[in-house]
PDB file of C-alpha atoms in Angstrom:
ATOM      1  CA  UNK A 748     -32.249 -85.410 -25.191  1.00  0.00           C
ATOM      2  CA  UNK A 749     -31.693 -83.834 -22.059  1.00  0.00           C
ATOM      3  CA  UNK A 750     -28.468 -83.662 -20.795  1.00  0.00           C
ATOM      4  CA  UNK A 751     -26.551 -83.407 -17.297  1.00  0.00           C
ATOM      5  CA  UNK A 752     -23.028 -82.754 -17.097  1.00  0.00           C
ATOM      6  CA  UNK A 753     -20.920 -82.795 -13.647  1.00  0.00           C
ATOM      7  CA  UNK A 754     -17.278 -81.443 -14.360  1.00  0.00           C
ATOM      8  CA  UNK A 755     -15.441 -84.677 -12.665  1.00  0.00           C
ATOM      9  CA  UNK A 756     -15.761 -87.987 -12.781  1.00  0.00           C
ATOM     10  CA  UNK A 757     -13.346 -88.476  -9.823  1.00  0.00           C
ATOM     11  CA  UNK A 758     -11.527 -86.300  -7.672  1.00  0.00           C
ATOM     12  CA  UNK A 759      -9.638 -86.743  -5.136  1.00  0.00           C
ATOM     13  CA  UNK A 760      -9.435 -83.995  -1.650  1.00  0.00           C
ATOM     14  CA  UNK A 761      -7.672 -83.561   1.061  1.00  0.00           C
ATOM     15  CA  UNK A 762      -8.897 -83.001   4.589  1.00  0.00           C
ATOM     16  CA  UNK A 763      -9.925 -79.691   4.723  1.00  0.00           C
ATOM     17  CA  UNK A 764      -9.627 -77.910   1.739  1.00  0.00           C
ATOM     18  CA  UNK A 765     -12.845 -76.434  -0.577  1.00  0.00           C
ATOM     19  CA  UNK A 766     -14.104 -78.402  -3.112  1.00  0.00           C
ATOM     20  CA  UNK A 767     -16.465 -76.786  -5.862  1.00  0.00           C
ATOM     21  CA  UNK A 768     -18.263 -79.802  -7.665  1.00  0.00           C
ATOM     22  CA  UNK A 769     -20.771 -78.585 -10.413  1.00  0.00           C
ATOM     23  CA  UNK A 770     -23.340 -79.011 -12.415  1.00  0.00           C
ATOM     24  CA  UNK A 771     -24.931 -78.029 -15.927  1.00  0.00           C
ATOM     25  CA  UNK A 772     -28.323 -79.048 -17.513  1.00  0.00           C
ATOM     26  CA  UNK A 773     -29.067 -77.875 -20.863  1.00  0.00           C
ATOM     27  CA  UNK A 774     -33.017 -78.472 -20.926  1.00  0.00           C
ATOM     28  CA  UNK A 775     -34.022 -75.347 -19.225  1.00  0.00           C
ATOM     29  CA  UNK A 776     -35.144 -77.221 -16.183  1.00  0.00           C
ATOM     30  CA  UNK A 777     -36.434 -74.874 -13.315  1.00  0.00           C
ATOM     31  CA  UNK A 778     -35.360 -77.222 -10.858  1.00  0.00           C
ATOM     32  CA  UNK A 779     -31.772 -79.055 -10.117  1.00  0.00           C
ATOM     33  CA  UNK A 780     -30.216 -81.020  -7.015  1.00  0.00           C
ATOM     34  CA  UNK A 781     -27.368 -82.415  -5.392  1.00  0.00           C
ATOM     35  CA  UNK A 782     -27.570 -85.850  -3.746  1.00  0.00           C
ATOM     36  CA  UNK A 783     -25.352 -88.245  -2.303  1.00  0.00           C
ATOM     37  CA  UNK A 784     -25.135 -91.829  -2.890  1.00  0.00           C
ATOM     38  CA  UNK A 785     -23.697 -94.422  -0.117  1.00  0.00           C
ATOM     39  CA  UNK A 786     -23.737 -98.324  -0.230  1.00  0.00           C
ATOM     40  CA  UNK A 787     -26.863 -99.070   1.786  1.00  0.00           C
ATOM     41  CA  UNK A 788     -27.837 -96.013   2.024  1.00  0.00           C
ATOM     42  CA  UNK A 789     -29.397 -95.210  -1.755  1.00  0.00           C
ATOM     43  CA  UNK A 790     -29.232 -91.292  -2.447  1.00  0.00           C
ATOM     44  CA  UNK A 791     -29.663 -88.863   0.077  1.00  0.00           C
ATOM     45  CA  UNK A 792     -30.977 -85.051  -0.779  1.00  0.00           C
ATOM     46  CA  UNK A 793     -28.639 -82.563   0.265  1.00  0.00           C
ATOM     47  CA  UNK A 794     -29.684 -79.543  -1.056  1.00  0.00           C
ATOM     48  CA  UNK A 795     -32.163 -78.240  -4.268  1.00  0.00           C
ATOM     49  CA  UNK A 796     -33.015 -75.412  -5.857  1.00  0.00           C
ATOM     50  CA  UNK A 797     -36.072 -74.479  -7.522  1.00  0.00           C
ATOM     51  CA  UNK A 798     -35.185 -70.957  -9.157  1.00  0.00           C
ATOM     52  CA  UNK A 799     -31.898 -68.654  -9.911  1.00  0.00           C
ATOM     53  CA  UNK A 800     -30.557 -67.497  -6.634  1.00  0.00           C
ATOM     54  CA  UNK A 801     -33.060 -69.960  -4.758  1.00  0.00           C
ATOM     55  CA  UNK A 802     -31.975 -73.258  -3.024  1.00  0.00           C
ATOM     56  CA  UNK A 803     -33.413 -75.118  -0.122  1.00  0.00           C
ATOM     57  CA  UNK A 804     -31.962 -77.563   2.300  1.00  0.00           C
ATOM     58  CA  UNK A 805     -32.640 -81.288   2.070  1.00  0.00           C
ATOM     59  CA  UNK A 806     -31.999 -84.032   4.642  1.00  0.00           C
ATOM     60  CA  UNK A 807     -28.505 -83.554   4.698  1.00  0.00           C
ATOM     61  CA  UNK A 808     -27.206 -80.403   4.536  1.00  0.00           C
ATOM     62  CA  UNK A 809     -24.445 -80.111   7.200  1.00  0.00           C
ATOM     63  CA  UNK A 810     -21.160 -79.250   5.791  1.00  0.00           C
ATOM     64  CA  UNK A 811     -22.607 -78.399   2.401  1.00  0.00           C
ATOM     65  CA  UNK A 812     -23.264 -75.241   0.520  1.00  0.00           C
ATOM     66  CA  UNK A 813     -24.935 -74.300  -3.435  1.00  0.00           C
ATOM     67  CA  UNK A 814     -24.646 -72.253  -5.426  1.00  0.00           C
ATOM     68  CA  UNK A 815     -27.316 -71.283  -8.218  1.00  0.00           C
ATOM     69  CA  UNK A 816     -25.912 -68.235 -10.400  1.00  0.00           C
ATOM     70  CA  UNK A 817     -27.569 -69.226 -14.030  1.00  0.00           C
ATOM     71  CA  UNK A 818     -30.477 -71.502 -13.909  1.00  0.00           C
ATOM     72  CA  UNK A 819     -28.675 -73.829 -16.060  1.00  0.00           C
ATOM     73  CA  UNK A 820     -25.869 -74.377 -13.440  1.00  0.00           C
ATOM     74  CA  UNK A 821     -25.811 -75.339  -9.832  1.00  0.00           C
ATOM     75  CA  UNK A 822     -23.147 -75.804  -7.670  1.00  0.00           C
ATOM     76  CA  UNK A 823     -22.303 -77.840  -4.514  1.00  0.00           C
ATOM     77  CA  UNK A 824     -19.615 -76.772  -2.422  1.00  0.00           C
ATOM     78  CA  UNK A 825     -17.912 -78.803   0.462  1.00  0.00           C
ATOM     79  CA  UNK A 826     -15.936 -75.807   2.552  1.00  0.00           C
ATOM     80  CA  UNK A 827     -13.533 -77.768   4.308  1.00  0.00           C
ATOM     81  CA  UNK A 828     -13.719 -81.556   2.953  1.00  0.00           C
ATOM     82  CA  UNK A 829     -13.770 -84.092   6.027  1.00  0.00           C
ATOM     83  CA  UNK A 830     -13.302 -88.089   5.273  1.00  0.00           C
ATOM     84  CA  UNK A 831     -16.688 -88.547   5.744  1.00  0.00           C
ATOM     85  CA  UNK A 832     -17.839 -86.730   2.906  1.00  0.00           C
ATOM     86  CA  UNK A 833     -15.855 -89.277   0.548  1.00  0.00           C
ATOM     87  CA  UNK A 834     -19.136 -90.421  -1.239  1.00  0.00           C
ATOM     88  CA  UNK A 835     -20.750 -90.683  -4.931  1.00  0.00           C
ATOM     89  CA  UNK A 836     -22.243 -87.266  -5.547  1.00  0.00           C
ATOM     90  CA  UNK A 837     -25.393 -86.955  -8.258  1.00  0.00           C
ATOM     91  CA  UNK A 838     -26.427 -83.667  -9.466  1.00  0.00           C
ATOM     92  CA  UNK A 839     -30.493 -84.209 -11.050  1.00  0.00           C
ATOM     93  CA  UNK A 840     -32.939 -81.662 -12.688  1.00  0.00           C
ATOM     94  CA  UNK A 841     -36.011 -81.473 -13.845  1.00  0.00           C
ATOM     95  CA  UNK A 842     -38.757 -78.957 -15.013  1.00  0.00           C
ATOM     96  CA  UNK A 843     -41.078 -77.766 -11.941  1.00  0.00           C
ATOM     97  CA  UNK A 844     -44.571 -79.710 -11.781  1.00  0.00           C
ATOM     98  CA  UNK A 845     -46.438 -82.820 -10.982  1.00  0.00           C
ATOM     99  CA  UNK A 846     -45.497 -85.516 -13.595  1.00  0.00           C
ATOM    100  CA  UNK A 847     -41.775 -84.633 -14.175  1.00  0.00           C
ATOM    101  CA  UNK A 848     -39.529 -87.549 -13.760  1.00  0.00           C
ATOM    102  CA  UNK A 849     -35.697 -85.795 -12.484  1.00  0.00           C
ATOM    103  CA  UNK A 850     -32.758 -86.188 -15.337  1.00  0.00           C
ATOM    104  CA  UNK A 851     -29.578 -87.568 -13.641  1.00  0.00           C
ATOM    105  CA  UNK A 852     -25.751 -86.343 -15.033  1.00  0.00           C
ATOM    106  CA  UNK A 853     -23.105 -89.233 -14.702  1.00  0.00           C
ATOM    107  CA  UNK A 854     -21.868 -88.408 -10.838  1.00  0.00           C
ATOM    108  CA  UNK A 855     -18.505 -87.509  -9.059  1.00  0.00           C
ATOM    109  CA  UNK A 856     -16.729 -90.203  -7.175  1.00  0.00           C
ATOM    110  CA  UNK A 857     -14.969 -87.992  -4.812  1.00  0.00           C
ATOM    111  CA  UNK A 858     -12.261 -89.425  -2.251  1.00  0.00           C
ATOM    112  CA  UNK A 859     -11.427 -87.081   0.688  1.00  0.00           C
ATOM    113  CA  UNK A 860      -7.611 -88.154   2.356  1.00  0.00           C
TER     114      UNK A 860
ATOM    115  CA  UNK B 936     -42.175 -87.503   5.956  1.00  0.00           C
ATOM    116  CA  UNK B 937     -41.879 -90.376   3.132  1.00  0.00           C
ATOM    117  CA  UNK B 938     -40.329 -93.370   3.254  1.00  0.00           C
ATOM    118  CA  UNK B 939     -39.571 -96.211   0.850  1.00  0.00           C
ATOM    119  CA  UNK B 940     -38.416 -99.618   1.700  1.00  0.00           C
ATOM    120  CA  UNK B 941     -36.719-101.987  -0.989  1.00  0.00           C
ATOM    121  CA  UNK B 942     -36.354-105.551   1.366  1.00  0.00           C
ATOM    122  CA  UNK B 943     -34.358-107.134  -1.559  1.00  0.00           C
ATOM    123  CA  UNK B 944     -30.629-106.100  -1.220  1.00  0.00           C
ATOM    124  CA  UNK B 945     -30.008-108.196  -4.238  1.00  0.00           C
ATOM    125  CA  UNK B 946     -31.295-110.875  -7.023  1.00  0.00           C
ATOM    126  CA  UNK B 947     -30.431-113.373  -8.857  1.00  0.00           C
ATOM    127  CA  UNK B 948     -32.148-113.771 -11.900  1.00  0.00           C
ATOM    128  CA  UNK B 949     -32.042-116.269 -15.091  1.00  0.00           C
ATOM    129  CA  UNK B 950     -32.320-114.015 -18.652  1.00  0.00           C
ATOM    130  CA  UNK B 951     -35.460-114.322 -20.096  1.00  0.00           C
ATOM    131  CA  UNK B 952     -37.392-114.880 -16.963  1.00  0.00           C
ATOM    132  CA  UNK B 953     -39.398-112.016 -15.795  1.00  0.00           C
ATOM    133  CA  UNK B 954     -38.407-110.461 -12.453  1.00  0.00           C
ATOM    134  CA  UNK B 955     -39.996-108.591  -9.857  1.00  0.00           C
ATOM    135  CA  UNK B 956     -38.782-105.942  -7.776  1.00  0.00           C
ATOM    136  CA  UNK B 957     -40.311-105.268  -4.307  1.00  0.00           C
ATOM    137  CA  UNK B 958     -41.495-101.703  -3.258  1.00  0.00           C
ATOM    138  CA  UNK B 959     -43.518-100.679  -0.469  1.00  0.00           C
ATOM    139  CA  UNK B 960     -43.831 -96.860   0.540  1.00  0.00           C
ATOM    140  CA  UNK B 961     -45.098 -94.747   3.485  1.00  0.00           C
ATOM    141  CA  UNK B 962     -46.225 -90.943   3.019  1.00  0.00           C
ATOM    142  CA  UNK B 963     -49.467 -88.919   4.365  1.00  0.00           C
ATOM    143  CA  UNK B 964     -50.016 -87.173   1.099  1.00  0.00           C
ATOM    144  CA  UNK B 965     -52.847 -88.306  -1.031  1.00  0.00           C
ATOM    145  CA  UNK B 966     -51.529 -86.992  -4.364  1.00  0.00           C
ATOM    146  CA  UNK B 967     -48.012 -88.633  -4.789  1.00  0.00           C
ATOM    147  CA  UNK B 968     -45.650 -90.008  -7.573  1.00  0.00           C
ATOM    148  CA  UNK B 969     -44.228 -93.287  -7.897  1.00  0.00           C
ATOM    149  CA  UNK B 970     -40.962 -93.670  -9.995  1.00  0.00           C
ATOM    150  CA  UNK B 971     -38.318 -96.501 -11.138  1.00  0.00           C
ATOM    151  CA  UNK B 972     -34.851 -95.765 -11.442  1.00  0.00           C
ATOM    152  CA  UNK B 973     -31.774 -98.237 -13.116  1.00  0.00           C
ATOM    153  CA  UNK B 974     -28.446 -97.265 -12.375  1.00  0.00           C
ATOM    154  CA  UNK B 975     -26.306 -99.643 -14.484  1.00  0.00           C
ATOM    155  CA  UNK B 976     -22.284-100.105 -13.392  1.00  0.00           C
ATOM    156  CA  UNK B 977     -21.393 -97.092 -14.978  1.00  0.00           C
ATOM    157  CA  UNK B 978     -23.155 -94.874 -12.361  1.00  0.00           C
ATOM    158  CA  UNK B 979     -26.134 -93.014 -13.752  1.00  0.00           C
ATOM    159  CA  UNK B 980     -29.556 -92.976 -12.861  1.00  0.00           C
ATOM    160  CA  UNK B 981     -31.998 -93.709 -15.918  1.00  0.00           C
ATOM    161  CA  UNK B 982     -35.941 -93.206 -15.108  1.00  0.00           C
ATOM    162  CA  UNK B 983     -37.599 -96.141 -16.287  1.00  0.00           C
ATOM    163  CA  UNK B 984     -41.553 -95.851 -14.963  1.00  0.00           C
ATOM    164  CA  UNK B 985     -43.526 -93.692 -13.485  1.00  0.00           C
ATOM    165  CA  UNK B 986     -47.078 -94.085 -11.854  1.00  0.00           C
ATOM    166  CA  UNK B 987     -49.624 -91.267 -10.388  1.00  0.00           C
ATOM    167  CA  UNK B 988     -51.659 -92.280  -7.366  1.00  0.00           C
ATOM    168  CA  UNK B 989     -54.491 -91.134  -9.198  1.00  0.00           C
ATOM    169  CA  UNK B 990     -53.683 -93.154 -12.273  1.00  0.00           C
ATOM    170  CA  UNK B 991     -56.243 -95.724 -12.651  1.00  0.00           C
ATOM    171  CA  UNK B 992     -54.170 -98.201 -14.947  1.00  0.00           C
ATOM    172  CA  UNK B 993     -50.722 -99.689 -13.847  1.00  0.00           C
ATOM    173  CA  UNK B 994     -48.390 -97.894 -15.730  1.00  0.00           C
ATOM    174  CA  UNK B 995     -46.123 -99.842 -18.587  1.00  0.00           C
ATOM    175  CA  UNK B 996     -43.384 -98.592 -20.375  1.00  0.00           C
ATOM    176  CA  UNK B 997     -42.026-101.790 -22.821  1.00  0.00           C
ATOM    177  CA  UNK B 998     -40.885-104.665 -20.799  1.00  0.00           C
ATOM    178  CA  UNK B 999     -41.162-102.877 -17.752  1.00  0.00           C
ATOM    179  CA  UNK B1000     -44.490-102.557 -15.595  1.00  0.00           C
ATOM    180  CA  UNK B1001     -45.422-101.133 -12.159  1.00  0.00           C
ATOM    181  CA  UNK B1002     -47.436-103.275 -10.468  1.00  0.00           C
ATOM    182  CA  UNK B1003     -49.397-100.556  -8.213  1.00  0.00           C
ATOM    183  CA  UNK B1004     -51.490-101.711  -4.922  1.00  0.00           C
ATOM    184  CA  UNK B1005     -52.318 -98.432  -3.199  1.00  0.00           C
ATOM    185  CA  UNK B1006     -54.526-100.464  -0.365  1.00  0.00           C
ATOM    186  CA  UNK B1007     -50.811-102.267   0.072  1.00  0.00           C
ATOM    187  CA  UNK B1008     -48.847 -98.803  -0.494  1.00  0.00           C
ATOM    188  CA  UNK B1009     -46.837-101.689  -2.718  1.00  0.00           C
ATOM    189  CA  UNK B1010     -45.022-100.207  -6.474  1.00  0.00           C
ATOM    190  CA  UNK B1011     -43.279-103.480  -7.675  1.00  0.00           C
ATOM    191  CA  UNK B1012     -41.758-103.037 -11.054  1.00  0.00           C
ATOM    192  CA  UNK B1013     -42.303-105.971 -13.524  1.00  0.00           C
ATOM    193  CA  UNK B1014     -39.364-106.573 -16.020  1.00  0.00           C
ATOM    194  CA  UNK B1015     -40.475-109.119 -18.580  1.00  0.00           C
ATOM    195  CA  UNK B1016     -38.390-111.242 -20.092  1.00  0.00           C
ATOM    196  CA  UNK B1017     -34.972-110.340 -18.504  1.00  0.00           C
ATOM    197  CA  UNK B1018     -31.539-109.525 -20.786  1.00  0.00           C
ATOM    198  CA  UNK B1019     -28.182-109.341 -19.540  1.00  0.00           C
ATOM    199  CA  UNK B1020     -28.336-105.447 -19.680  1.00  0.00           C
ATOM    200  CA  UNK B1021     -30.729-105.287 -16.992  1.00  0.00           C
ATOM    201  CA  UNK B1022     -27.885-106.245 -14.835  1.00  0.00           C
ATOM    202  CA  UNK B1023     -27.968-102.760 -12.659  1.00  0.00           C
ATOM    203  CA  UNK B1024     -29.315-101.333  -9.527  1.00  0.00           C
ATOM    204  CA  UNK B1025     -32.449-100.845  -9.031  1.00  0.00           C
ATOM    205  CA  UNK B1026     -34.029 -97.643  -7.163  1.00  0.00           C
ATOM    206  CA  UNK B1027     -37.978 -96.771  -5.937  1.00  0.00           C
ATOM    207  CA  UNK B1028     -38.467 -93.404  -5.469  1.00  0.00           C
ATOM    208  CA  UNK B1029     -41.619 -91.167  -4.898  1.00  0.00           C
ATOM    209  CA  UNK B1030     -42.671 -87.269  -4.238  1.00  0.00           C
ATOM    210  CA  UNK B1031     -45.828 -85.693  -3.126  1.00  0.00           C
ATOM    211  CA  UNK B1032     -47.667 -84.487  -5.601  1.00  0.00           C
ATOM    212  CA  UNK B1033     -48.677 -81.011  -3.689  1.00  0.00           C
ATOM    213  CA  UNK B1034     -47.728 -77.755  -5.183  1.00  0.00           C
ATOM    214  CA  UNK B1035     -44.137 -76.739  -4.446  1.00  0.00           C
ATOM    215  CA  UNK B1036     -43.060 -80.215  -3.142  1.00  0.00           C
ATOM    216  CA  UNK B1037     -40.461 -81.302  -5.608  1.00  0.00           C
ATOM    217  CA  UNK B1038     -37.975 -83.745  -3.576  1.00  0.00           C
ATOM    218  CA  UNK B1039     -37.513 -87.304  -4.244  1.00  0.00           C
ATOM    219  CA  UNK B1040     -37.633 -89.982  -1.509  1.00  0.00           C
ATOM    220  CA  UNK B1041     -35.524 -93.086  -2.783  1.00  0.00           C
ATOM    221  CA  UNK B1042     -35.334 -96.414  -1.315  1.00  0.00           C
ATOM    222  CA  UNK B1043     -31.677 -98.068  -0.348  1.00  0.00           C
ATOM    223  CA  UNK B1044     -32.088-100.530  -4.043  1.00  0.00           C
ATOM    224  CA  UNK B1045     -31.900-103.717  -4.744  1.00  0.00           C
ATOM    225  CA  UNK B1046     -28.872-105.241  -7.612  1.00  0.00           C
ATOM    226  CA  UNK B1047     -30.258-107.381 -10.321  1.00  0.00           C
ATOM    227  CA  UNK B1048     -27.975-109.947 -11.779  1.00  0.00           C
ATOM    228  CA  UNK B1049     -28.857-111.379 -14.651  1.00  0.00           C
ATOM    229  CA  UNK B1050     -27.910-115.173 -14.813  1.00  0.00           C
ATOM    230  CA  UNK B1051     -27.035-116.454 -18.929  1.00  0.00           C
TER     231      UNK B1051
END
């Protein structure tokens, strides 16, 4: 089975400071992404990445950076945590092509004070 | 640009009835993906259908069924016979299909209760 791991369940931030969250697949999947998940809102793409070193910006970007090092870890980096970034964040891959559904890892429920 | 509507914030549902889940979607591609997510109450997201817009044949996976109109650009998934357990969220979701284009467009869900 493939699995998706995210290092926190919850955390918990203060205003401004940096806050690494990451993510590790253990399928080999080309591709992996970060989303964000608000009441109302469903999940939001904030950034992907298709290859080592590669990432591209999704439709909410601002205030985020990633980080893709290994292909089998990607990470997503707030670099100075505001309130409004208090959120559920999902971390998906999947292997590049038409058919592939995306594998999902359990999410961070991260609070920013 | 994509876009997926869900109009059903939530259901109410009696187990053992079967349940349908609205979908409608907007996108310029002509190849594009369809997909079903459940996210029960512990938080992750669990791919339960997928359909092709060149697929000929609604797609079925067990109790679940996609009910595919692409003159209606309408995906409704089909649970038969509801259980407790598919007490969760419910997310539609869909990519193009063209080389390169891997993002997902999700809709805003709708939450299935399931009634004893």
């Amino acid at each position: 089975d493939v699995k998706v791991t995210q290092s926190s369940r919850y955390l918990v931030k203060r205003t401004g400071e940096k806050v690494f969250l990451e993510c590790v697949q253990d399928m080999d999947h080309e591709n992996m992404f970060w989303y964000r998940q608000d009441p109302g809102l469903g999940l939001r793409l904030i950034y992907f990445s298709y290859d080592v070193k590669m990432k591209e910006k999704g439709d909410i970007p601002e205030g985020y950076s990633v980080s893709r090092e290994k292909k089998e870890r990607f990470s997503l980096i707030l670099e100075s945590a505001s309130t409004n970034q208090t959120s559920m964040y999902l971390c998906a891959s999947s292997f590049g092509g038409k058919r592939y559904e995306q594998y999902f890892g359990p999410g961070t429920r991260l609070t920013v004070t | 640009a994509q876009k997926i509507t869900q109009t059903q914030p939530g259901m109410f549902v009696q187990e053992k009835e079967a349940v349908t889940l609205d979908c409608t979607y907007d996108t310029s591609d002509q190849s594009y993906g369809l997909f079903w997510y459940k996210q029960p109450s512990s938080g992750e997201m669990i791919f339960l259908i997928y359909q092709g817009s060149y697929d000929e044949q609604n797609a079925t996976e067990g109790r679940y069924s996609l009910n595919f109109q692409k003159a209606r650009k309408s995906a409704n998934l089909v649970i038969s016979a509801s259980q407790l357990g598919d007490s969760a969220m419910y997310f539609c979701a869909m990519r193009s299909l063209n080389f390169g284009n891997e993002k997902l467009t999700f809709g805003t869900g709708t939450r299935l209760t399931i009634i004893p």
